[in-house]
Coordinates of C-alpha atoms and ligand atoms in Angstrom, one line a residue:
M1 CA 0.0 0.0 0.0
N2 CA 2.8 2.4 0.9
D3 CA 4.2 2.1 -2.6
R4 CA 1.0 3.1 -4.3
I5 CA -0.4 5.5 -1.6
Q6 CA 2.7 7.6 -0.8
N7 CA 0.7 10.4 0.8
T8 CA 0.6 9.2 4.3
A9 CA -2.3 11.4 5.4
L10 CA -4.5 9.4 3.0
H11 CA -3.7 6.1 4.7
A12 CA -6.3 6.9 7.3
K13 CA -8.9 7.2 4.5
V14 CA -8.4 3.7 3.2
M15 CA -11.7 1.8 3.6
S16 CA -13.8 -0.9 1.9
A17 CA -15.8 -0.1 -1.2
A18 CA -19.0 -0.6 0.8
H19 CA -18.0 2.0 3.3
A20 CA -17.0 4.4 0.6
A21 CA -20.3 3.9 -1.3
E22 CA -22.2 4.8 2.0
L23 CA -20.5 8.3 1.7
I24 CA -22.2 9.1 -1.6
P25 CA -25.4 11.0 -0.9
I26 CA -28.6 9.6 -2.6
G27 CA -29.5 11.9 -5.5
A28 CA -26.0 13.2 -5.8
H29 CA -24.3 14.1 -9.1
V30 CA -21.4 11.7 -9.3
G31 CA -18.6 12.2 -11.7
M32 CA -16.8 8.9 -12.4
S33 CA -13.6 8.1 -14.3
G34 CA -13.8 5.8 -17.3
F35 CA -13.6 6.1 -21.1
T36 CA -14.6 2.9 -22.9
G37 CA -13.7 -0.1 -20.7
A38 CA -10.6 1.6 -19.5
G39 CA -9.7 3.4 -16.2
Y40 CA -13.2 3.2 -14.7
P41 CA -13.7 2.6 -10.9
K42 CA -14.4 -1.1 -10.4
A43 CA -15.5 -1.5 -6.8
V44 CA -17.3 1.6 -5.5
P45 CA -20.0 1.6 -8.4
Q46 CA -20.8 -2.0 -7.6
A47 CA -21.0 -1.4 -3.9
L48 CA -23.2 1.7 -4.6
A49 CA -25.4 -0.4 -6.9
A50 CA -25.8 -3.0 -4.0
R51 CA -26.7 -0.1 -1.6
L52 CA -29.3 1.4 -4.0
A53 CA -30.8 -2.1 -4.7
A54 CA -31.2 -2.6 -1.0
L55 CA -32.9 0.8 -0.6
H56 CA -35.2 0.0 -3.5
A57 CA -36.1 -3.3 -1.9
A58 CA -36.9 -1.4 1.3
G59 CA -39.4 0.8 -0.6
H60 CA -37.1 3.8 -1.4
T61 CA -37.7 3.4 -5.1
Q62 CA -36.5 6.9 -6.0
A63 CA -33.0 6.2 -4.6
R64 CA -30.8 7.1 -7.6
I65 CA -27.8 9.2 -8.6
G66 CA -26.9 11.3 -11.6
L67 CA -23.9 9.7 -13.4
W68 CA -21.4 11.7 -15.4
T69 CA -18.3 10.0 -16.9
G70 CA -15.8 10.4 -19.7
A71 CA -17.6 8.2 -22.1
S72 CA -18.9 4.6 -22.0
T73 CA -17.6 2.4 -19.2
A74 CA -18.1 -1.3 -18.5
P75 CA -20.5 -3.8 -16.8
E76 CA -19.0 -3.1 -13.3
L77 CA -20.0 0.6 -13.6
D78 CA -22.9 1.3 -16.1
G79 CA -24.2 -2.2 -16.1
A80 CA -24.2 -2.6 -12.3
L81 CA -25.8 0.8 -11.5
A82 CA -28.4 0.4 -14.3
K83 CA -29.4 -3.2 -13.2
A84 CA -30.0 -1.7 -9.7
Q85 CA -32.2 1.0 -11.3
G86 CA -29.8 3.4 -9.7
I87 CA -29.2 6.0 -12.5
E88 CA -31.6 8.8 -12.8
M89 CA -29.7 10.7 -15.3
R90 CA -26.7 9.7 -17.5
L91 CA -24.2 11.8 -19.5
P92 CA -22.4 12.2 -21.9
Y93 CA -22.1 8.8 -23.7
Q94 CA -22.9 5.1 -23.0
S95 CA -23.0 1.8 -24.8
D96 CA -24.2 -0.5 -22.1
P97 CA -27.1 -2.8 -23.1
T98 CA -29.0 -2.3 -19.8
C99 CA -28.6 1.5 -19.9
R100 CA -29.7 1.5 -23.5
Q101 CA -32.8 -0.6 -22.7
Q102 CA -33.7 1.7 -19.7
I103 CA -33.2 4.9 -21.7
N104 CA -35.4 3.6 -24.5
A105 CA -38.0 2.4 -22.0
G106 CA -38.1 5.9 -20.5
Q107 CA -36.7 4.8 -17.2
M108 CA -33.4 6.7 -17.4
L109 CA -32.7 10.2 -18.7
Y110 CA -29.8 10.5 -21.0
T111 CA -28.1 13.7 -22.2
D112 CA -26.1 12.8 -25.2
M113 CA -23.2 15.4 -25.5
H114 CA -20.2 16.1 -27.7
L115 CA -17.4 14.8 -25.6
S116 CA -15.3 17.9 -25.9
H117 CA -18.2 20.0 -24.4
V118 CA -18.5 18.1 -21.1
A119 CA -15.7 19.6 -19.1
Q120 CA -16.4 23.1 -20.1
A121 CA -20.2 22.6 -19.5
A122 CA -19.3 21.5 -16.0
W123 CA -16.9 24.5 -15.6
Y124 CA -19.5 26.9 -16.9
G125 CA -22.0 25.6 -14.3
F126 CA -24.4 24.3 -17.0
L127 CA -24.7 20.9 -15.4
G128 CA -25.3 21.9 -11.8
P129 CA -22.9 21.2 -9.0
L130 CA -20.8 18.0 -8.9
D131 CA -21.1 16.4 -5.5
V132 CA -18.7 13.5 -5.6
A133 CA -15.9 12.3 -7.9
V134 CA -15.0 8.6 -8.0
V135 CA -11.8 8.2 -9.9
E136 CA -9.5 5.2 -10.6
V137 CA -5.8 6.0 -10.3
V138 CA -2.6 3.9 -10.5
G139 CA -1.1 5.6 -7.4
I140 CA -1.0 8.6 -5.1
L141 CA 2.3 10.7 -4.8
P142 CA 3.5 12.1 -1.5
D143 CA 2.1 15.6 -2.3
G144 CA -1.3 14.1 -3.2
R145 CA -0.9 14.3 -7.0
L146 CA -2.3 11.2 -8.8
I147 CA -0.9 8.9 -11.3
P148 CA -3.7 8.6 -13.9
S149 CA -4.9 5.2 -15.0
T150 CA -5.6 3.8 -18.5
S151 CA -7.9 6.6 -19.4
V152 CA -8.0 10.3 -18.5
G153 CA -11.4 11.4 -19.8
N154 CA -12.9 14.1 -17.6
N155 CA -10.9 13.2 -14.5
K156 CA -9.1 16.5 -14.2
T157 CA -12.5 18.3 -14.2
W158 CA -14.2 15.9 -11.9
L159 CA -11.3 16.2 -9.4
D160 CA -11.3 20.0 -9.7
Q161 CA -15.1 20.5 -9.5
A162 CA -16.3 17.9 -7.1
R163 CA -16.9 18.8 -3.5
Q164 CA -15.7 15.4 -2.4
V165 CA -13.4 12.8 -3.9
I166 CA -13.2 9.0 -3.7
L167 CA -10.1 7.4 -5.1
E168 CA -9.8 3.8 -6.3
V169 CA -6.2 2.8 -6.4
N170 CA -6.1 -0.2 -8.8
L171 CA -3.1 -2.4 -8.0
H172 CA -3.7 -4.3 -11.3
Q173 CA -2.8 -1.3 -13.4
N174 CA 0.8 -1.1 -14.4
P175 CA 2.7 1.5 -12.3
A176 CA 4.8 2.1 -15.4
L177 CA 1.9 3.9 -16.9
A178 CA 3.3 6.9 -15.0
G179 CA 4.7 9.4 -17.5
M180 CA 2.3 8.4 -20.3
H181 CA -0.2 11.2 -19.5
D182 CA -0.2 14.9 -20.3
I183 CA -2.6 16.8 -18.1
Y184 CA -3.1 20.4 -19.3
N185 CA -4.1 22.8 -16.6
G186 CA -4.1 26.0 -18.7
T187 CA -7.8 26.3 -19.6
H188 CA -9.6 29.3 -18.3
L189 CA -13.2 30.5 -18.6
P190 CA -14.1 33.0 -21.3
P191 CA -13.1 35.8 -21.6
Q192 CA -9.8 34.8 -20.2
R193 CA -9.2 31.8 -22.5
Q194 CA -5.8 31.6 -24.3
P195 CA -4.7 29.6 -27.3
I196 CA -3.8 26.0 -26.4
P197 CA 0.0 25.6 -27.1
L198 CA -0.2 22.4 -29.0
T199 CA 0.9 22.2 -32.7
H200 CA 1.9 18.6 -33.1
A201 CA 0.1 15.4 -32.0
G202 CA 3.1 14.5 -29.8
D203 CA 3.5 17.9 -28.0
R204 CA 3.6 17.8 -24.2
I205 CA 1.8 20.9 -22.9
G206 CA 1.0 19.8 -19.3
E207 CA 2.3 17.5 -16.6
P208 CA 2.1 13.7 -16.1
Y209 CA -0.1 13.8 -13.0
L210 CA -3.5 14.8 -11.9
Q211 CA -3.8 17.4 -9.2
C212 CA -6.2 16.8 -6.3
D213 CA -6.6 18.6 -3.0
P214 CA -6.1 15.8 -0.4
S215 CA -8.5 17.6 1.9
K216 CA -11.4 16.7 -0.5
V217 CA -10.6 13.0 -0.4
I218 CA -13.1 11.2 1.7
A219 CA -12.2 7.6 0.9
V220 CA -9.4 5.6 -0.7
V221 CA -10.4 2.1 -1.9
I222 CA -7.8 -0.4 -3.0
T223 CA -8.8 -2.7 -6.0
D224 CA -6.9 -5.2 -8.0
Q225 CA -8.9 -5.8 -11.2
A226 CA -8.3 -5.7 -14.9
D227 CA -10.0 -3.2 -17.3
R228 CA -12.7 -4.8 -19.4
N229 CA -12.6 -4.0 -23.1
T230 CA -14.1 -6.4 -25.5
A231 CA -12.0 -8.1 -28.2
F232 CA -12.7 -7.1 -31.8
D233 CA -14.1 -9.4 -34.4
A234 CA -11.8 -10.4 -37.2
P235 CA -12.4 -7.8 -40.0
S236 CA -15.3 -8.9 -42.1
D237 CA -15.4 -8.8 -45.9
V238 CA -17.6 -5.7 -45.7
S239 CA -15.2 -3.8 -43.4
N240 CA -12.2 -4.9 -45.5
R241 CA -13.9 -3.5 -48.6
I242 CA -14.7 -0.2 -46.7
A243 CA -11.1 0.0 -45.6
G244 CA -9.9 -0.7 -49.2
H245 CA -11.9 2.2 -50.6
L246 CA -10.7 4.5 -47.9
I247 CA -7.1 3.7 -48.3
E248 CA -7.3 4.1 -52.1
F249 CA -8.9 7.5 -51.5
L250 CA -6.1 8.6 -49.1
Q251 CA -3.5 7.5 -51.6
H252 CA -5.3 9.5 -54.3
E253 CA -5.3 12.6 -52.0
V254 CA -1.5 12.3 -51.5
K255 CA -1.0 12.0 -55.3
A256 CA -3.2 15.1 -55.8
G257 CA -1.0 17.0 -53.5
R258 CA -3.7 17.6 -50.9
M259 CA -2.0 15.7 -48.1
P260 CA 1.6 14.9 -47.3
A261 CA 2.9 11.4 -47.8
Q262 CA 2.7 10.6 -44.1
L263 CA -0.9 11.9 -44.2
L264 CA -2.3 14.1 -41.4
P265 CA -3.1 12.9 -37.9
L266 CA -5.7 10.2 -37.9
Q267 CA -8.8 9.9 -35.7
S268 CA -10.5 6.6 -35.7
G269 CA -13.9 5.9 -34.1
V270 CA -15.1 2.9 -32.2
G271 CA -16.2 -0.4 -33.5
N272 CA -15.1 -3.2 -35.8
T273 CA -15.2 -1.2 -39.1
A274 CA -12.8 1.5 -37.6
N275 CA -10.5 -1.3 -36.4
A276 CA -10.6 -2.9 -39.8
V277 CA -9.5 0.4 -41.4
L278 CA -6.5 0.5 -39.1
A279 CA -5.7 -3.1 -40.0
G280 CA -5.9 -2.0 -43.6
L281 CA -3.3 0.7 -43.0
Q282 CA -0.9 -1.9 -41.8
S283 CA -0.5 -3.2 -45.4
S284 CA -0.8 0.2 -47.0
P285 CA 2.2 2.0 -48.4
F286 CA 1.9 4.8 -45.8
E287 CA 4.7 5.4 -43.3
H288 CA 5.4 7.7 -40.3
L289 CA 1.7 8.2 -39.6
S290 CA 0.4 10.0 -36.6
A291 CA -2.8 9.8 -34.6
Y292 CA -4.7 12.5 -32.8
T293 CA -7.7 10.6 -31.6
E294 CA -9.7 9.8 -28.5
V295 CA -9.4 6.0 -28.2
L296 CA -6.3 4.0 -28.9
Q297 CA -7.6 0.6 -30.0
D298 CA -5.9 -2.7 -31.0
G299 CA -5.4 -1.6 -34.7
M300 CA -3.5 1.5 -33.6
L301 CA -1.3 -0.5 -31.2
D302 CA -0.4 -2.8 -34.1
L303 CA 0.6 0.2 -36.2
L304 CA 2.7 1.6 -33.4
R305 CA 4.5 -1.7 -33.0
T306 CA 5.4 -2.1 -36.6
G307 CA 6.5 1.5 -36.8
K308 CA 3.9 2.5 -39.4
L309 CA 2.5 4.8 -36.8
A310 CA 5.1 7.1 -35.3
F311 CA 3.0 8.6 -32.5
A312 CA -0.5 8.5 -31.0
S313 CA -2.3 11.0 -28.8
A314 CA -5.6 9.8 -27.2
T315 CA -7.5 9.9 -24.0
A316 CA -8.0 6.2 -23.4
L317 CA -6.4 2.8 -24.1
S318 CA -9.3 0.9 -25.5
L319 CA -7.4 -2.4 -25.8
S320 CA -8.6 -6.0 -25.9
P321 CA -7.1 -8.3 -23.2
T322 CA -4.6 -9.7 -25.7
A323 CA -3.5 -6.2 -26.9
L324 CA -3.3 -4.9 -23.3
A325 CA -1.0 -7.8 -22.3
E326 CA 1.3 -6.9 -25.2
F327 CA 1.1 -3.2 -24.3
N328 CA 2.1 -4.0 -20.7
A329 CA 4.9 -6.2 -21.7
N330 CA 6.4 -3.4 -23.8
I331 CA 5.3 -0.4 -22.0
D332 CA 8.6 1.4 -22.2
F333 CA 8.4 1.2 -26.0
Y334 CA 4.9 2.5 -26.0
R335 CA 5.6 5.3 -23.4
Q336 CA 7.8 6.9 -26.1
R337 CA 5.0 6.8 -28.6
I338 CA 1.7 7.4 -26.7
L339 CA 0.3 10.4 -24.7
L340 CA -3.0 10.2 -22.9
R341 CA -4.7 13.6 -22.5
P342 CA -7.9 15.0 -20.9
Q343 CA -10.8 14.6 -23.3
E344 CA -11.3 18.3 -23.7
I345 CA -7.8 18.4 -25.2
S346 CA -7.9 15.1 -27.2
N347 CA -11.2 16.3 -28.7
H348 CA -10.6 20.0 -28.7
P349 CA -12.1 21.7 -31.9
E350 CA -9.2 24.3 -31.9
L351 CA -6.6 21.5 -31.9
I352 CA -8.4 19.2 -34.4
R353 CA -8.7 22.2 -36.8
R354 CA -5.1 23.2 -36.3
L355 CA -3.6 19.8 -36.7
G356 CA -5.8 19.0 -39.7
V357 CA -7.1 15.7 -38.4
I358 CA -8.5 13.0 -40.7
A359 CA -11.8 12.1 -38.9
M360 CA -13.1 8.6 -39.6
N361 CA -16.2 7.6 -37.8
G362 CA -19.0 5.0 -38.1
M363 CA -22.6 5.9 -38.8
I364 CA -26.0 4.3 -38.6
E365 CA -27.4 5.9 -41.7
A366 CA -26.8 8.7 -44.2
D367 CA -29.3 10.4 -46.4
I368 CA -29.0 11.2 -50.1
Y369 CA -27.8 14.7 -49.3
G370 CA -25.1 13.6 -46.9
N371 CA -26.7 14.2 -43.5
V372 CA -25.6 11.5 -41.0
N373 CA -27.3 9.8 -38.1
S374 CA -24.8 8.2 -35.7
T375 CA -27.0 7.6 -32.7
H376 CA -30.7 6.7 -33.2
I377 CA -32.4 3.6 -34.6
M378 CA -35.5 4.4 -36.6
G379 CA -35.3 8.0 -35.3
S380 CA -36.3 7.3 -31.7
A381 CA -34.2 4.6 -29.9
I382 CA -30.7 5.5 -28.8
M383 CA -27.9 3.2 -29.8
N384 CA -24.8 4.7 -28.0
G385 CA -24.4 8.4 -28.4
I386 CA -22.6 11.0 -30.5
G387 CA -19.4 10.5 -28.5
G388 CA -16.5 12.4 -30.1
S389 CA -17.7 12.0 -33.7
G390 CA -19.0 15.5 -33.9
D391 CA -15.9 17.1 -32.3
F392 CA -13.8 15.5 -35.1
A393 CA -16.2 15.6 -38.0
R394 CA -17.0 19.3 -37.8
N395 CA -13.4 20.4 -37.2
G396 CA -11.3 17.8 -39.1
Y397 CA -9.4 18.4 -42.3
L398 CA -11.4 15.5 -43.8
S399 CA -14.6 14.3 -42.3
I400 CA -15.3 10.7 -43.3
F401 CA -18.3 8.5 -42.3
M402 CA -18.5 4.8 -43.0
S403 CA -20.9 1.9 -42.6
A404 CA -22.1 -1.2 -44.5
S405 CA -24.7 -0.1 -47.1
T406 CA -27.4 -2.3 -45.5
A407 CA -28.2 -3.5 -42.0
K408 CA -30.3 -6.4 -40.6
D409 CA -29.6 -8.9 -43.4
G410 CA -30.2 -6.4 -46.2
K411 CA -33.7 -5.4 -44.9
I412 CA -32.5 -1.9 -44.0
S413 CA -30.8 0.5 -46.4
C414 CA -28.2 2.7 -44.6
I415 CA -28.7 5.2 -47.4
V416 CA -32.1 6.7 -47.0
P417 CA -34.0 9.7 -48.5
M418 CA -33.9 11.5 -45.1
V419 CA -32.1 10.5 -42.0
S420 CA -34.4 9.8 -39.1
H421 CA -32.2 11.7 -36.6
H422 CA -29.5 14.3 -37.4
D423 CA -26.1 14.2 -35.7
H424 CA -23.9 15.5 -38.5
T425 CA -25.4 17.8 -41.0
E426 CA -24.5 17.8 -44.7
H427 CA -22.2 20.7 -43.8
D428 CA -20.0 18.5 -41.6
V429 CA -19.8 15.4 -43.9
Q430 CA -17.3 15.3 -46.7
I431 CA -16.8 11.6 -47.5
I432 CA -19.2 8.7 -47.2
V433 CA -17.9 5.1 -47.6
T434 CA -19.7 1.8 -47.7
E435 CA -18.6 -1.5 -49.1
Q436 CA -20.1 -0.4 -52.4
G437 CA -17.8 2.5 -52.8
L438 CA -16.8 6.0 -51.7
A439 CA -18.6 9.3 -52.4
D440 CA -16.4 12.4 -52.2
L441 CA -18.8 15.2 -51.6
R442 CA -16.4 18.1 -51.2
G443 CA -17.6 21.2 -53.1
L444 CA -20.7 19.6 -54.4
A445 CA -24.3 21.0 -54.3
P446 CA -27.0 18.9 -52.8
T447 CA -28.4 17.4 -56.0
Q448 CA -24.9 16.5 -57.1
R449 CA -24.2 14.9 -53.7
A450 CA -27.4 12.8 -54.0
Q451 CA -26.4 11.5 -57.4
L452 CA -23.0 10.4 -56.1
I453 CA -24.1 8.9 -52.8
V454 CA -26.7 6.7 -54.5
E455 CA -24.4 5.7 -57.3
R456 CA -21.4 5.0 -55.2
C457 CA -22.6 4.0 -51.7
A458 CA -26.2 2.6 -51.8
H459 CA -26.7 -1.1 -52.1
P460 CA -27.8 -2.1 -55.7
S461 CA -31.0 -3.6 -54.3
F462 CA -32.1 -0.1 -53.0
R463 CA -30.8 2.0 -55.8
P464 CA -33.9 1.9 -58.0
Q465 CA -36.1 3.0 -55.1
L466 CA -33.7 5.9 -54.3
W467 CA -33.5 7.0 -58.0
D468 CA -37.3 6.9 -58.1
Y469 CA -37.6 9.1 -54.9
M470 CA -35.1 11.6 -56.3
D471 CA -36.8 11.8 -59.6
R472 CA -40.2 12.3 -58.2
A473 CA -38.9 14.9 -55.7
R474 CA -37.4 16.8 -58.5
H475 CA -40.6 16.9 -60.5
S476 CA -42.9 17.5 -57.5
G477 CA -42.8 21.3 -57.5
A478 CA -40.6 21.2 -54.4
G479 CA -37.7 23.6 -54.2
L480 CA -34.9 22.3 -56.4
H481 CA -32.0 23.1 -54.1
T482 CA -32.6 20.1 -51.9
P483 CA -35.7 18.4 -53.3
H484 CA -37.8 16.3 -50.9
L485 CA -41.2 14.7 -50.8
L486 CA -42.1 15.6 -47.3
D487 CA -44.9 13.0 -47.0
E488 CA -42.5 10.3 -48.1
A489 CA -39.1 11.3 -46.8
L490 CA -39.3 9.2 -43.6
S491 CA -41.7 6.6 -45.1
W492 CA -38.8 4.1 -45.5
H493 CA -38.4 4.0 -41.7
S494 CA -42.1 3.7 -41.0
R495 CA -42.3 0.9 -43.7
Y496 CA -39.6 -1.0 -41.9
L497 CA -41.4 -0.6 -38.6
R498 CA -44.6 -1.8 -40.2
T499 CA -43.4 -4.6 -42.5
G500 CA -39.8 -5.4 -41.3
R501 CA -38.3 -4.2 -44.6
M502 CA -37.5 -0.8 -46.1
Ligands
LIG1 O1 -27.2 -3.8 -34.4 O2 -26.0 -4.9 -32.6 O3 -28.5 -5.3 -32.9 O4 -26.8 -6.1 -34.6 O5 -26.6 -1.0 -35.3 O6 -24.0 -1.6 -36.1 O7 -22.7 -2.3 -38.1 O8 -22.1 -3.2 -35.8 O9 -21.7 -0.8 -36.6 O10 -20.1 -1.2 -34.5 O11 -19.5 0.2 -36.6 O12 -21.3 1.0 -34.9 C1 -22.8 4.3 -35.4 C2 -23.3 2.6 -33.7 C3 -21.8 2.0 -35.6 C4 -21.0 3.5 -33.8 C5 -22.3 3.1 -34.6 C6 -27.5 -1.7 -36.3 C7 -26.7 -2.9 -36.6 C8 -26.2 -3.3 -35.2 C9 -24.3 -1.5 -34.8 P1 -27.1 -5.1 -33.6 P2 -22.6 -2.1 -36.7 P3 -20.5 -0.3 -35.6 C10 -15.4 8.1 -31.2 C11 -16.4 8.1 -32.2 C12 -21.2 7.1 -32.5 C13 -20.0 7.4 -31.5 C14 -18.8 7.7 -32.3 C15 -21.3 4.7 -32.8 C16 -25.8 -1.9 -34.6 O13 -20.0 3.9 -34.7 O14 -21.7 4.5 -31.7 O15 -18.7 7.8 -33.5 N1 -21.0 5.9 -33.3 N2 -17.7 7.8 -31.6 O16 -27.5 -3.9 -37.1 C17 -31.0 0.3 -38.0 C18 -29.6 1.2 -39.6 C19 -28.5 0.5 -38.9 C20 -28.8 -0.3 -37.8 C21 -26.6 -0.4 -38.2 N3 -29.4 1.9 -40.6 N4 -30.8 1.1 -39.0 N5 -30.0 -0.4 -37.3 N6 -27.6 -0.8 -37.4 N7 -27.2 0.4 -39.2 C22 -15.4 7.1 -30.1 C23 -16.1 7.5 -28.8 O17 -16.8 8.4 -28.8 C24 -15.8 6.7 -27.5

C-alpha cells in the first residue's frame, strides 16, 4: 500500500468499497472516471449499486444518482448501476445494453453530448454542482498528486469540480503507466481563454499527474482488477472493402498534393469497421503516420508496434485483453509513442482544426444529401451516443463516415431519403464510404451529392427506389435546391417498422 499511496495522510482514508459507497449522498451528481472499458472505478460503483438495490427493496424506489463519466464504461459501472435501477440521469455517452434498454424504456434520462463539451459545461456551471468524484488511479504521490490510469477522460475536471473525492487505487494497473499522461491545466473560462499551445500530436503541454486537493478526499479504496474492453471481431469482408476504398482514396489525396505522404493525424472511431481500417493501413504504403484521436484501439497499437504509426495521442487505451497484455509487456516502448490527455484536449475543436485531423467515424445511416445519423435507430431509440464523432467531424481536415450499405440482413438501407435523426449535417460530412464505394462530396451542391451517394454508396437492391424518390422529388414542384417529398421522406423507416423491410 505504501508504494501506491505515498501520501501518508491518506492512509487513514483507506476503507472498503461498501463503506466508501455509503458516503455518496442519494440523489448526488457523481462524476466517475472511465472512457470505454478503461480506467473506470471497479469496486465503488458495484457497492453503490448494491446499496441502491437494498434501498429499493426497502421501498425507497427513487434512490438514484446522476452519473457523469468520460464516455462509455463497463458492466461493473454502467451495467451494475443500471441493473440496480440506480441511475436517474446519465451523460455524456454510454454503450451499455441495460442502460440503453432503460433509456429507450423511458426509465433513465440521457443527455447525449459532444465529448469535448462536457468539461467546459461543468466549468460553466451548465450541469449543476458536482457532488462526488469517483476516480480510478494507479497511485498517489507524496504531495497528493495522482498517477492517472488507462484513461484520462474528464478526471481532471471531476477532481477540480467535485466537493468530495473517492479514489480507487487499482493495483492491477501497471505502475509504469506513470509518464504516459499529459494533463493540461491551462484552460480558463471566457473571456480569459488563451490559445492552447499544441501544434503537433506528440507535443507535451502539461504534466504527467492529476492534481487533487487531499483535503477533499473522503475515501481511498484499493482494488486489483483488470479493465474490461471487448475483443474485436476479425475484420469482415464488408469492413475490409470499406477499408480498401478509404485507403485508395487517401493515396489519391496524396497523389493530388492535398496531403503529405505521411498523411495528417488520424482519428478513428469505435467499432469493428474502424478497427478494420486501421488493420488495412498496416498493409498500405503509408509510413510515419500519426494519430490525434480519443481511443487507442488494437489496430493502432499494431501500427505503433510495426512503426507504421510514429505517435498516437488519445484519452483512453481501449485495448482488448490480448493487446493490453502486449502493451504492458512493452510499456517502455509505448511510453515513447503514446500520450493520454484529458478529453477536452484530445477532442478540442481548436486543436483538431489546427492539426488537420482526418476524422473517420462509423454511422447508422446517411441520407442522399449527406446528413448523418450516428445515434438513433429508426429516429427514436438511442444506440450509443454521438461521442466524439461531432468534435472531429466538424473540425477535421477531412470528415469521413462509414458503414455497411445495408443492415439487418439487407432489410434496411443505410442510405435513405432523409435520416431519421440528425447528428452530423451535410455541412460536416465530406466523404461517405460503404462496401459499395466512396462518395467524395467536397464542393458539391445537394443534388450532385445525392447523385454520387446513391451511385457509389447505396446497395444495388435499394438504388432503383432511391432514384425513383429523387426523380419524383425533382418533379414535384418542391424547391430544387434540396428536393424532398415531405410525405415520403421518412416513409422508409415507417415501412420498416410496419413490415420489417424498407
Ligand atoms: O445492431 O447490434 O443489434 O446487430 O446498429 O452496427 O454495423 O455493428 O456498426 O459497430 O460500426 O457501430 C454508429 C453505432 C456504428 C458507432 C455506430 C445496427 C446494426 C447493429 C451497430 P445489432 P454495426 P458499428 C469516437 C467516435 C457514435 C459514436 C462515435 C457509434 C448496430 O460507430 O456508436 O462515432 N458511433 N464515436 O444492425 C437500424 C440502420 C443500422 C442499424 C446499423 N441503418 N438502421 N439499425 N444498425 N445500421 C469514439 C467514442 O466516442 C468513444
